[in-house]
CSV table of C-alpha atoms and ligand atoms in Angstrom, one decimal:
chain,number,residue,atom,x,y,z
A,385,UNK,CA,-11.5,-84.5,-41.6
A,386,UNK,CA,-9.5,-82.8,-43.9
A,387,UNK,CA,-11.2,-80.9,-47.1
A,388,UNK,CA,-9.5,-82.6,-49.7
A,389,UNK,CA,-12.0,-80.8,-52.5
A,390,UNK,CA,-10.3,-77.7,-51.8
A,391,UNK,CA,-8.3,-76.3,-55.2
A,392,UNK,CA,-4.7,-77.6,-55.1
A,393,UNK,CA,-3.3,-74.4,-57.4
A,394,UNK,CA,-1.2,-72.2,-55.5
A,395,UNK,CA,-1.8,-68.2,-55.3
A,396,UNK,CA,1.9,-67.7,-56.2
A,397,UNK,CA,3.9,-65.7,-53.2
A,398,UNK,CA,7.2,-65.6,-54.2
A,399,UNK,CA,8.4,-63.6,-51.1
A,400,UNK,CA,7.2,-67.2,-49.0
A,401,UNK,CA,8.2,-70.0,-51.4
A,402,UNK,CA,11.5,-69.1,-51.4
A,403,UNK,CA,12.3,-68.9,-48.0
A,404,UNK,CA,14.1,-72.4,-46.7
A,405,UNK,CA,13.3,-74.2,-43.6
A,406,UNK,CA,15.6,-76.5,-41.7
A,407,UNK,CA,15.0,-80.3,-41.7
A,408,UNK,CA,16.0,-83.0,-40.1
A,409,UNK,CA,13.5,-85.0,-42.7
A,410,UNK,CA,10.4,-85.5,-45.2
A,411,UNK,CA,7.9,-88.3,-44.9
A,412,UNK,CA,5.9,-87.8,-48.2
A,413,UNK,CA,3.0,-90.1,-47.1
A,414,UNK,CA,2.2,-91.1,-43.5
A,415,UNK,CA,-1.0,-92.6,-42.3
A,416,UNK,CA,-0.4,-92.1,-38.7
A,417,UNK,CA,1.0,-88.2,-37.9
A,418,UNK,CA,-3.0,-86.6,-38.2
A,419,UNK,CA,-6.1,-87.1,-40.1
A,420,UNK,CA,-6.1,-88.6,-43.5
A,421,UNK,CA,-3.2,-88.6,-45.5
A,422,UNK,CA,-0.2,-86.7,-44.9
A,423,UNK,CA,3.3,-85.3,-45.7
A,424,UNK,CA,4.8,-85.0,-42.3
A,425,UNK,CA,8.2,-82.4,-42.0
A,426,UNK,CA,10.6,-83.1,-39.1
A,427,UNK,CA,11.9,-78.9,-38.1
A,428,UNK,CA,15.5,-80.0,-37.2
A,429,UNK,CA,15.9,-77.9,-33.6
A,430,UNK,CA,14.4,-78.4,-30.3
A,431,UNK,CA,15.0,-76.7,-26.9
A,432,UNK,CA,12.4,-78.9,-24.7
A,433,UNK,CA,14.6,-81.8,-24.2
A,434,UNK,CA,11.4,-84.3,-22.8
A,435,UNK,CA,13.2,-87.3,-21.3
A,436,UNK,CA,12.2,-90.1,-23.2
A,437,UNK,CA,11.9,-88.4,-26.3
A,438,UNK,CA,12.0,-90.2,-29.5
A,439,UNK,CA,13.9,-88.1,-31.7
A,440,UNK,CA,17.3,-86.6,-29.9
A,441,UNK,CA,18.8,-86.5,-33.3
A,442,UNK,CA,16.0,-83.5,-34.4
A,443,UNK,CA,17.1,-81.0,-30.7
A,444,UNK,CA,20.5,-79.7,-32.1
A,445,UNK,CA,19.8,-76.1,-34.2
A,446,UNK,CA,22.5,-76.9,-36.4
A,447,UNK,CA,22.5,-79.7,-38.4
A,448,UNK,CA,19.5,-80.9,-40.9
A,449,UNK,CA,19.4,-79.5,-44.3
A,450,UNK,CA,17.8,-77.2,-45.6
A,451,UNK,CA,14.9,-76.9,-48.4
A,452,UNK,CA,13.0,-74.4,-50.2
A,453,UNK,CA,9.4,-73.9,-49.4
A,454,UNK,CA,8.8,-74.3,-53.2
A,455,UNK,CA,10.3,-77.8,-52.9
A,456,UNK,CA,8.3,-78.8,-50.5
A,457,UNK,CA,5.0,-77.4,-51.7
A,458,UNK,CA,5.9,-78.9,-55.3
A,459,UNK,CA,6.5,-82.6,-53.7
A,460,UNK,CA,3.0,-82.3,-52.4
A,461,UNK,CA,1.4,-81.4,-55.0
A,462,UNK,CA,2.8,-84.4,-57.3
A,463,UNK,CA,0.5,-86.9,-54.6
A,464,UNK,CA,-2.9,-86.4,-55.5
A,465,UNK,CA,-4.0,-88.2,-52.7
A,466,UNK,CA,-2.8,-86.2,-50.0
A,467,UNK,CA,-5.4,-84.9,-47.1
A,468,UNK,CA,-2.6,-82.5,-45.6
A,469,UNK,CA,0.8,-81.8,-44.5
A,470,UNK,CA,2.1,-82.3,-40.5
A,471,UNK,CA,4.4,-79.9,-38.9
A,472,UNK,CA,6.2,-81.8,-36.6
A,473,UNK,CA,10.0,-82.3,-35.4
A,474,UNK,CA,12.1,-81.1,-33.7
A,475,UNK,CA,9.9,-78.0,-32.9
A,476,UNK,CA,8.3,-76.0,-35.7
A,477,UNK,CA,7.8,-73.5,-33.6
A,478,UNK,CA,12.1,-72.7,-33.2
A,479,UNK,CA,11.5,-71.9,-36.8
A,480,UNK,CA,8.2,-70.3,-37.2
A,481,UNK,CA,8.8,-67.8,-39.9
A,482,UNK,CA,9.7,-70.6,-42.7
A,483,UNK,CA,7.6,-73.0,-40.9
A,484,UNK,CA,4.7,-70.3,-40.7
A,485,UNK,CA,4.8,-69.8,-44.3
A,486,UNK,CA,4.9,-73.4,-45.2
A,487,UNK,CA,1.5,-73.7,-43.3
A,488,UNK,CA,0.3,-70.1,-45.0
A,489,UNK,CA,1.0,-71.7,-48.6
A,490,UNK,CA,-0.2,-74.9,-47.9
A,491,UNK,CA,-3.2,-73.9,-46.9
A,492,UNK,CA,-3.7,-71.6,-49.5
A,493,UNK,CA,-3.1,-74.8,-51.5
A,494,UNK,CA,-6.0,-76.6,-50.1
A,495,UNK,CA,-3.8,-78.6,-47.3
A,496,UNK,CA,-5.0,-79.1,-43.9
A,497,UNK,CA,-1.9,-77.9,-41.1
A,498,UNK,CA,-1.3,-79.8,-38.4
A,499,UNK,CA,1.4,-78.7,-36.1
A,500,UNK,CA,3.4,-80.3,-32.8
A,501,UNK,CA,5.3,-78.4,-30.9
A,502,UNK,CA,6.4,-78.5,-27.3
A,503,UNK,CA,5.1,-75.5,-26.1
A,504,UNK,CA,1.7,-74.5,-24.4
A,505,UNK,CA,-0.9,-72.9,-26.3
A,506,UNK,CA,-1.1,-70.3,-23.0
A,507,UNK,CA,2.6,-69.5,-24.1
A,508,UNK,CA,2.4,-69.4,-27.7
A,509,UNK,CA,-0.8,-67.0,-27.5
A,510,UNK,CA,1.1,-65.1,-25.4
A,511,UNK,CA,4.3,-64.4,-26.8
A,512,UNK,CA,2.6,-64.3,-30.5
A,513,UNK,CA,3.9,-61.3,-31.3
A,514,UNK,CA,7.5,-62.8,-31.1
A,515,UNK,CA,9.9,-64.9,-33.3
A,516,UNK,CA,6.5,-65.5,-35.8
A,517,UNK,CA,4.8,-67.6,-33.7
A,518,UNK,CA,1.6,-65.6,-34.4
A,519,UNK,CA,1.9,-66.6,-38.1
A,520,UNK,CA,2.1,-70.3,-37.5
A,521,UNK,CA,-0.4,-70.8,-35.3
A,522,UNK,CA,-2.8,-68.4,-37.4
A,523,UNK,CA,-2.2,-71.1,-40.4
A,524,UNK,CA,-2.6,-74.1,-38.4
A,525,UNK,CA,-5.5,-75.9,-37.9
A,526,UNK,CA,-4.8,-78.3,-35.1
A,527,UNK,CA,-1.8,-77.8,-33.0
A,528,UNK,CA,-0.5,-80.9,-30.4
A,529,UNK,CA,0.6,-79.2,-27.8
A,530,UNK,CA,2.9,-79.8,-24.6
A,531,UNK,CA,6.1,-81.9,-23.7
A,532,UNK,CA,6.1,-85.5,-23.9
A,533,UNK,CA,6.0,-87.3,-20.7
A,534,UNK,CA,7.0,-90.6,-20.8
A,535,UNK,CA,5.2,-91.7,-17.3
A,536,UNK,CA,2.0,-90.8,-19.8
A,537,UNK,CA,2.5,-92.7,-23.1
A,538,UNK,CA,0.4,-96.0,-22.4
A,539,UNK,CA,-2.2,-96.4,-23.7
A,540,UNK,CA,-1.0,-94.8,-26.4
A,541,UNK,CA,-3.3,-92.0,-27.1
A,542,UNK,CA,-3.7,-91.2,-30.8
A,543,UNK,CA,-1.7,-88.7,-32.5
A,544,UNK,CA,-0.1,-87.9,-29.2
A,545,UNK,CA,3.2,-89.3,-27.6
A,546,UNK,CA,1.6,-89.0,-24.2
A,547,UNK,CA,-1.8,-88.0,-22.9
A,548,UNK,CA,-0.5,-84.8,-21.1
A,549,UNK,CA,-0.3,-83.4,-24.9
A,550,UNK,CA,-3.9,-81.6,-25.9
A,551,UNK,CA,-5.2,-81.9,-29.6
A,552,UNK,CA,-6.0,-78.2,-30.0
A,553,UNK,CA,-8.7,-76.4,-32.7
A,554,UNK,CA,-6.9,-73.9,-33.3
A,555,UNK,CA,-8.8,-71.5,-34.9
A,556,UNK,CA,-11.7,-71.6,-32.4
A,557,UNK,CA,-9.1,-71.4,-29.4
A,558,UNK,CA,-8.1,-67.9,-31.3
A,559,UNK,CA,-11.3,-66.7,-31.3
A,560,UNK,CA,-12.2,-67.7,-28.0
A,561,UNK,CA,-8.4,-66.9,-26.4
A,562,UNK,CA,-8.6,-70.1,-24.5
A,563,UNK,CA,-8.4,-73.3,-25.1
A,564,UNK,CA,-10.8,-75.5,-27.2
A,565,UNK,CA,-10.3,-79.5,-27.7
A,566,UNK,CA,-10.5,-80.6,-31.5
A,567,UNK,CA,-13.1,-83.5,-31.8
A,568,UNK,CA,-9.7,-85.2,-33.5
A,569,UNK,CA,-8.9,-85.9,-29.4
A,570,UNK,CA,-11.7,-88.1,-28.9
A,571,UNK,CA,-12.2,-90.0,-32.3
A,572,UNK,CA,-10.4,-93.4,-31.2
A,573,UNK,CA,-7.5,-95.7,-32.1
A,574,UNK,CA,-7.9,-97.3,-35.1
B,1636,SF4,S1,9.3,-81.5,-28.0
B,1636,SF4,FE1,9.3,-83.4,-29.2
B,1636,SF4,S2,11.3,-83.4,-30.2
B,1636,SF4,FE2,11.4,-81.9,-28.6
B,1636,SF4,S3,12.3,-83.0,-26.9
B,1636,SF4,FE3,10.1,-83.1,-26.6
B,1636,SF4,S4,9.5,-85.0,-27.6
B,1636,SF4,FE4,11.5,-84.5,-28.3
């Protein structure tokens, strides 16, 4: 679960909290997108095309709006009873520099990072040293990886669209280079 004791004062880093990220939209409290209770941000942008997917409004670049990581850090911080913040979309991952440093300051503010993105782990660790995709998954804690697949959405595993998708502890699958399951994959359906 998340640590929701951690301090919620922000080392200031002006060079990250004014960068913008691109949105296709805020949910300031879900119960549903991750453990505990969570701001969820929809990247607008998504190459993967999954057939079946639930959000063909977010796959366009262009388009969304765009906020300040600032913004977005401050509208957390005004909900005290927020566990963490969700990274989902869209892919974060087509915008990892601001969506990297959203999961750097949010973090440093005490926020657990959950991120979803369409890509593999494999290919993420890979290429890490490309387009800042090193930086976002270093700040994440759990990453939901893989395309949805909609021959695999029933039942519907939690968290996931579809049970092809892996619920990834990040930092341990860094350590370890390879993949390594976060216990958040087998704690059931409420
Ligand atoms: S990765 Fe997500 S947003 Fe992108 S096409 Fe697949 S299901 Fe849709």
């Amino acid at each position: 679960m998340p640590d929701g004791n951690r301090p919620r004062e922000a080392p200031r880093s002006p060079g990250l909290e004014y960068l913008q990220i691109n949105v296709a939209g805020v949910v300031e409290e879900s119960f549903s997108d991750g453990p505990g209770i969570r701001c969820v941000v929809f990247a607008q942008g998504c190459r993967h095309r999954c057939p079946g997917c639930h959000n063909p409004e977010t796959h366009p670049l262009a388009g969304g709006r765009w906020l300040k990581i600032r913004d977005v850090l401050d509208r957390m911080r005004k909900n005290p009873i927020l566990d963490g913040v969700t990274l989902s979309g869209g892919d974060p991952f087509e915008q990892a520099e601001g969506f990297g440093a959203l999961a750097e300051l949010a973090k440093k503010n005490g926020y657990h990072v959950m991120t979803y993105t369409g890509y593999l782990f494999e290919f993420l660790l890979e290429h890490r040293e490309e387009r800042g995709w090193g930086r976002l998954l270093a700040w994440t804690d759990v990453l939901v990886d893989g395309r949805f697949d909609p021959a695999r959405r029933f039942p519907p595993p939690r968290f996931r669209g579809s049970d092809n998708q892996r619920i990834i502890d990040v930092e341990r699958s860094l350590e370890l280079r390879r993949v390594v399951r976060s216990e958040l994959e087998r704690s059931r359906q409420n």
